[in-house]
XYZ file of C-alpha atoms in Angstrom:
122
model
C 9.090 -227.873 -84.897
C 10.138 -231.164 -86.443
C 10.258 -233.918 -83.878
C 10.428 -237.712 -83.791
C 9.667 -239.533 -80.567
C 10.347 -243.225 -80.067
C 8.576 -245.279 -77.433
C 7.864 -248.871 -76.538
C 11.270 -250.018 -75.407
C 11.868 -251.944 -72.234
C 13.176 -255.116 -70.657
C 12.018 -258.388 -72.184
C 13.070 -262.001 -71.854
C 14.637 -263.864 -74.767
C 11.929 -265.019 -77.135
C 9.650 -262.181 -76.142
C 8.192 -259.342 -78.187
C 8.086 -255.563 -78.168
C 6.513 -253.004 -80.458
C 8.371 -249.758 -80.919
C 6.608 -246.619 -82.085
C 8.028 -243.601 -83.870
C 5.637 -240.669 -83.689
C 6.218 -237.552 -85.745
C 5.174 -233.984 -85.081
C 5.710 -230.867 -87.143
C 5.692 -232.737 -90.447
C 3.911 -235.542 -92.284
C 5.671 -238.874 -92.048
C 4.227 -240.381 -95.216
C 6.344 -238.066 -97.366
C 9.525 -239.658 -96.045
C 11.288 -242.963 -95.843
C 11.561 -243.979 -92.201
C 14.435 -246.042 -90.948
C 14.993 -247.840 -87.684
C 18.547 -248.063 -86.406
C 20.104 -249.452 -83.270
C 23.297 -248.896 -81.380
C 24.715 -251.189 -78.736
C 27.422 -250.033 -76.300
C 30.785 -249.868 -78.013
C 29.329 -250.581 -81.449
C 28.478 -248.487 -84.450
C 24.917 -247.514 -85.251
C 23.453 -250.087 -87.622
C 20.411 -250.110 -89.842
C 17.639 -252.461 -88.778
C 14.738 -251.751 -91.097
C 13.270 -249.125 -93.392
C 9.960 -248.386 -95.056
C 9.814 -246.248 -98.158
C 7.475 -243.344 -98.766
C 6.700 -244.090 -102.392
C 5.298 -247.604 -102.431
C 5.716 -248.785 -98.864
C 8.550 -251.145 -99.728
C 10.242 -252.559 -96.660
C 13.823 -253.536 -95.999
C 15.421 -255.503 -93.194
C 18.876 -256.294 -91.964
C 19.693 -259.985 -92.310
C 19.971 -260.274 -88.539
C 16.288 -259.383 -88.038
C 14.602 -260.815 -91.133
C 11.663 -262.980 -90.241
C 11.527 -261.584 -86.704
C 10.932 -257.832 -87.124
C 8.181 -256.113 -89.084
C 8.043 -252.429 -89.960
C 4.768 -250.698 -90.734
C 3.328 -247.221 -90.924
C -0.005 -245.701 -89.955
C -0.266 -242.466 -91.866
C -3.457 -241.470 -90.071
C -1.544 -241.529 -86.776
C 1.649 -240.150 -88.330
C 3.472 -243.072 -86.735
C 5.781 -245.858 -87.840
C 6.039 -249.091 -85.877
C 8.647 -251.793 -85.473
C 7.197 -255.070 -84.257
C 9.982 -257.174 -82.791
C 9.373 -260.858 -82.134
C 11.598 -263.713 -81.002
C 13.948 -261.240 -79.400
C 17.511 -262.283 -78.660
C 20.066 -260.880 -76.224
C 22.035 -259.548 -79.203
C 19.073 -257.311 -80.055
C 19.850 -255.271 -76.930
C 20.539 -251.677 -77.975
C 19.146 -248.184 -78.116
C 16.745 -248.036 -81.050
C 16.324 -244.874 -83.093
C 13.998 -243.865 -85.893
C 14.988 -241.373 -88.551
C 13.614 -239.733 -91.691
C 15.196 -239.842 -95.095
C 14.459 -239.192 -98.738
C 14.754 -242.881 -99.518
C 15.735 -246.047 -97.731
C 19.471 -246.570 -97.434
C 21.434 -248.932 -95.200
C 23.668 -246.395 -93.465
C 22.748 -243.532 -91.168
C 24.267 -240.899 -93.457
C 21.189 -240.612 -95.637
C 18.851 -239.649 -92.814
C 18.090 -236.151 -91.631
C 15.980 -236.073 -88.480
C 16.467 -238.476 -85.595
C 14.552 -239.294 -82.484
C 16.120 -239.507 -79.041
C 16.072 -243.294 -78.943
C 14.443 -245.947 -76.774
C 16.301 -248.648 -74.871
C 15.585 -252.292 -75.615
C 17.110 -254.853 -73.274
C 16.707 -258.566 -73.887
C 17.768 -260.551 -70.859
C 16.617 -263.343 -68.619
């Protein structure tokens, strides 16, 4: 059974850090591009970051460049999103998803996790 499970979300103060994990079961993550998306209440789901399967190229939304870092550990079948200097506007449910290649919109992704809540507030 193909499954993605996100973890690592929580409540953090502005300027703080969190590391999200996306663990896969039932398939091998390194064959796929993995994207991180987020969705805030009343807003559309937006792409945050992606790491490709072929050469490990990484992509970031302008709003998170320089603050977020995506990485993958193929031995653990897990992709991470390190989030630093968090801002209140980063508050959202964060999802990971698999795709054939990195693309900015959610349409190109097949399997999705259930999401993990990130709340940035003082």
